[in-house]
mmCIF file of C-alpha atoms in Angstrom:
data_model
loop_
_atom_site.group_PDB
_atom_site.id
_atom_site.type_symbol
_atom_site.label_atom_id
_atom_site.label_comp_id
_atom_site.label_asym_id
_atom_site.label_seq_id
_atom_site.Cartn_x
_atom_site.Cartn_y
_atom_site.Cartn_z
ATOM 1 C CA MET A 232 -105.199 118.504 -16.052
ATOM 2 C CA ASP A 233 -105.195 116.927 -19.503
ATOM 3 C CA ILE A 234 -102.490 117.094 -22.153
ATOM 4 C CA TYR A 235 -104.028 120.106 -23.840
ATOM 5 C CA GLU A 236 -104.168 122.132 -20.626
ATOM 6 C CA ALA A 237 -100.614 121.126 -19.673
ATOM 7 C CA LEU A 238 -99.201 122.195 -23.029
ATOM 8 C CA ARG A 239 -101.220 125.432 -23.103
ATOM 9 C CA ARG A 240 -99.870 126.243 -19.646
ATOM 10 C CA ASP A 241 -96.345 125.912 -21.022
ATOM 11 C CA HIS A 242 -97.223 128.046 -24.045
ATOM 12 C CA ASP A 243 -98.535 130.768 -21.737
ATOM 13 C CA GLU A 244 -95.447 130.639 -19.525
ATOM 14 C CA VAL A 245 -93.169 130.898 -22.566
ATOM 15 C CA SER A 246 -95.144 133.890 -23.822
ATOM 16 C CA VAL A 247 -94.646 135.689 -20.492
ATOM 17 C CA LEU A 248 -90.908 134.994 -20.608
ATOM 18 C CA PHE A 249 -90.626 136.392 -24.126
ATOM 19 C CA GLU A 250 -92.413 139.537 -22.934
ATOM 20 C CA ALA A 251 -89.878 139.802 -20.104
ATOM 21 C CA LEU A 252 -87.014 139.408 -22.573
ATOM 22 C CA PHE A 253 -88.386 142.045 -24.911
ATOM 23 C CA ASP A 254 -88.847 144.350 -21.926
ATOM 24 C CA THR A 255 -85.086 144.375 -21.298
ATOM 25 C CA ASP A 256 -82.379 146.407 -22.912
ATOM 26 C CA ALA A 257 -78.663 145.714 -23.247
ATOM 27 C CA ALA A 258 -78.019 147.312 -19.846
ATOM 28 C CA ALA A 259 -80.298 144.804 -18.097
ATOM 29 C CA VAL A 260 -78.074 141.865 -18.961
ATOM 30 C CA ASP A 261 -78.675 140.010 -15.652
ATOM 31 C CA ARG A 262 -82.466 140.103 -16.072
ATOM 32 C CA ARG A 263 -82.129 139.146 -19.732
ATOM 33 C CA ARG A 264 -79.819 136.224 -18.932
ATOM 34 C CA ASP A 265 -82.065 134.973 -16.108
ATOM 35 C CA ALA A 266 -85.209 135.151 -18.252
ATOM 36 C CA PHE A 267 -83.419 133.417 -21.117
ATOM 37 C CA LYS A 268 -82.119 130.597 -18.898
ATOM 38 C CA ARG A 269 -85.647 129.993 -17.616
ATOM 39 C CA LEU A 270 -87.044 130.131 -21.160
ATOM 40 C CA GLN A 271 -84.387 127.680 -22.307
ATOM 41 C CA ARG A 272 -85.244 125.190 -19.531
ATOM 42 C CA ILE A 273 -88.982 125.410 -20.186
ATOM 43 C CA LEU A 274 -88.693 125.072 -23.969
ATOM 44 C CA ARG A 275 -86.367 122.094 -23.690
ATOM 45 C CA ALA A 276 -88.594 120.370 -21.115
ATOM 46 C CA HIS A 277 -91.692 121.139 -23.187
ATOM 47 C CA SER A 278 -90.260 119.886 -26.474
ATOM 48 C CA SER A 279 -88.774 116.789 -24.851
ATOM 49 C CA ALA A 280 -92.096 115.910 -23.214
ATOM 50 C CA GLU A 281 -94.075 116.450 -26.420
ATOM 51 C CA GLN A 282 -91.685 114.415 -28.531
ATOM 52 C CA ALA A 283 -91.431 111.566 -26.028
ATOM 53 C CA LEU A 284 -95.056 111.284 -24.919
ATOM 54 C CA PHE A 285 -97.553 113.166 -27.095
ATOM 55 C CA TYR A 286 -96.317 113.089 -30.683
ATOM 56 C CA PRO A 287 -95.594 109.332 -30.810
ATOM 57 C CA LEU A 288 -99.303 108.668 -30.230
ATOM 58 C CA LEU A 289 -100.202 110.896 -33.186
ATOM 59 C CA LYS A 290 -97.513 110.175 -35.757
ATOM 60 C CA ASP A 291 -99.106 106.998 -37.126
ATOM 61 C CA HIS A 292 -102.438 108.670 -37.911
ATOM 62 C CA GLU A 293 -103.027 110.113 -41.342
ATOM 63 C CA GLN A 294 -104.629 113.319 -40.073
ATOM 64 C CA THR A 295 -101.746 114.172 -37.712
ATOM 65 C CA HIS A 296 -98.644 112.540 -39.203
ATOM 66 C CA ASP A 297 -97.521 115.538 -41.302
ATOM 67 C CA LEU A 298 -98.406 118.021 -38.549
ATOM 68 C CA VAL A 299 -96.326 116.129 -36.006
ATOM 69 C CA GLU A 300 -93.395 115.778 -38.421
ATOM 70 C CA HIS A 301 -93.501 119.508 -39.116
ATOM 71 C CA ALA A 302 -93.648 120.347 -35.399
ATOM 72 C CA ALA A 303 -90.660 118.078 -34.690
ATOM 73 C CA GLY A 304 -88.683 119.824 -37.441
ATOM 74 C CA ARG A 305 -89.547 123.200 -35.983
ATOM 75 C CA TYR A 306 -88.182 122.055 -32.614
ATOM 76 C CA GLY A 307 -84.877 121.259 -34.261
ATOM 77 C CA LYS A 308 -84.630 124.841 -35.511
ATOM 78 C CA MET A 309 -85.684 126.302 -32.164
ATOM 79 C CA ASN A 310 -83.160 124.161 -30.265
ATOM 80 C CA LYS A 311 -80.427 125.316 -32.653
ATOM 81 C CA LEU A 312 -81.343 128.957 -31.938
ATOM 82 C CA LEU A 313 -81.377 128.300 -28.188
ATOM 83 C CA GLY A 314 -77.890 126.803 -28.419
ATOM 84 C CA GLU A 315 -76.565 129.711 -30.458
ATOM 85 C CA MET A 316 -78.090 132.273 -28.118
ATOM 86 C CA ALA A 317 -76.588 130.569 -25.062
ATOM 87 C CA THR A 318 -73.081 131.195 -26.395
ATOM 88 C CA MET A 319 -73.612 134.793 -27.502
ATOM 89 C CA ASN A 320 -73.220 138.097 -25.705
ATOM 90 C CA TYR A 321 -76.615 138.934 -24.187
ATOM 91 C CA ARG A 322 -75.997 142.623 -24.888
ATOM 92 C CA ALA A 323 -75.508 142.139 -28.630
ATOM 93 C CA ASP A 324 -78.118 143.240 -31.147
ATOM 94 C CA ALA A 325 -77.559 139.898 -32.894
ATOM 95 C CA TRP A 326 -78.650 138.118 -29.709
ATOM 96 C CA MET A 327 -81.937 140.013 -29.684
ATOM 97 C CA ASP A 328 -82.400 139.317 -33.415
ATOM 98 C CA LYS A 329 -82.140 135.594 -32.668
ATOM 99 C CA CYS A 330 -84.535 136.035 -29.759
ATOM 100 C CA ARG A 331 -87.089 137.578 -32.134
ATOM 101 C CA ALA A 332 -86.601 134.703 -34.588
ATOM 102 C CA LEU A 333 -87.089 132.201 -31.766
ATOM 103 C CA HIS A 334 -90.225 134.041 -30.674
ATOM 104 C CA ARG A 335 -91.667 133.933 -34.220
ATOM 105 C CA GLY A 336 -90.938 130.220 -34.434
ATOM 106 C CA MET A 337 -92.589 129.595 -31.087
ATOM 107 C CA GLU A 338 -95.653 131.640 -32.026
ATOM 108 C CA GLU A 339 -96.019 129.613 -35.229
ATOM 109 C CA HIS A 340 -95.604 126.382 -33.256
ATOM 110 C CA VAL A 341 -98.231 127.385 -30.692
ATOM 111 C CA ASP A 342 -100.679 128.394 -33.415
ATOM 112 C CA GLU A 343 -100.187 125.141 -35.317
ATOM 113 C CA GLU A 344 -100.351 122.994 -32.219
ATOM 114 C CA GLU A 345 -103.358 124.610 -30.564
ATOM 115 C CA ASN A 346 -105.364 125.169 -33.748
ATOM 116 C CA ARG A 347 -104.458 122.139 -35.850
ATOM 117 C CA ILE A 348 -102.860 119.378 -33.790
ATOM 118 C CA PHE A 349 -105.020 119.607 -30.664
ATOM 119 C CA PRO A 350 -108.357 119.405 -32.535
ATOM 120 C CA GLN A 351 -107.157 116.340 -34.455
ATOM 121 C CA ALA A 352 -105.681 114.748 -31.334
ATOM 122 C CA ARG A 353 -109.071 115.035 -29.602
ATOM 123 C CA HIS A 354 -110.414 112.628 -32.249
ATOM 124 C CA ILE A 355 -107.545 110.186 -31.703
ATOM 125 C CA LEU A 356 -107.040 110.223 -27.935
ATOM 126 C CA SER A 357 -109.714 109.359 -25.402
ATOM 127 C CA ASP A 358 -110.380 111.776 -22.542
ATOM 128 C CA GLU A 359 -108.702 109.294 -20.196
ATOM 129 C CA GLN A 360 -105.595 109.095 -22.420
ATOM 130 C CA ALA A 361 -105.477 112.899 -22.513
ATOM 131 C CA ARG A 362 -105.619 113.067 -18.706
ATOM 132 C CA GLN A 363 -102.942 110.391 -18.321
ATOM 133 C CA LEU A 364 -100.699 112.198 -20.804
ATOM 134 C CA GLY A 365 -101.231 115.468 -18.953
ATOM 135 C CA ALA A 366 -100.041 113.845 -15.730
ATOM 136 C CA GLN A 367 -97.069 112.197 -17.473
ATOM 137 C CA ILE A 368 -96.010 115.432 -19.126
ATOM 138 C CA ALA A 369 -96.284 117.359 -15.869
ATOM 139 C CA GLU A 370 -94.087 114.744 -14.175
ATOM 140 C CA GLN A 371 -91.532 114.644 -16.990
ATOM 141 C CA GLU A 372 -91.268 118.427 -17.039
ATOM 142 C CA ARG A 373 -90.877 118.481 -13.254
ATOM 143 C CA LEU A 374 -87.975 116.029 -13.527
ATOM 144 C CA LEU A 375 -86.379 117.952 -16.401
ATOM 145 C CA HIS A 376 -86.633 121.225 -14.478
ATOM 146 C CA ARG A 377 -84.714 119.518 -11.683
ATOM 147 C CA GLY A 378 -82.130 118.139 -14.084
ATOM 148 C CA ARG A 379 -83.063 114.485 -13.613
ATOM 149 C CA LYS A 380 -83.578 111.766 -16.168
ATOM 150 C CA THR A 381 -86.837 111.810 -18.072
ATOM 151 C CA LEU A 382 -89.549 109.184 -18.000
ATOM 152 C CA ALA A 383 -89.111 108.354 -21.664
#
């Protein structure tokens, strides 16, 4: 699996979790909390892996520098929302409003990454580099899911 497949897999998993969250109501607080906790772990592992392994290889190239900087800034906003949501009442309308905002931010990130960053990265990274990065990201995410130190 190369870097592009690994990151798309995460994007797909996050999309499924958002669907599960939007399929809950305030009475299904346990399901909502469980789906959110899983979403939180995946998004943090995903963003950490991208920022430690993928983006550094792209940031010094003219065609990807601004895209990578923008994506990193978006992660800051998404992590802030995740932190706020973790301390809120899962039944509250305000919690779901933040969930929708997080979802919009993630959709914009996925669109930008898959349609702008990936095509440019294919010109910068060799196929072998992409495969090695895919393996490194899979390993880093596995360690983060288990709560261990990252590779970076």
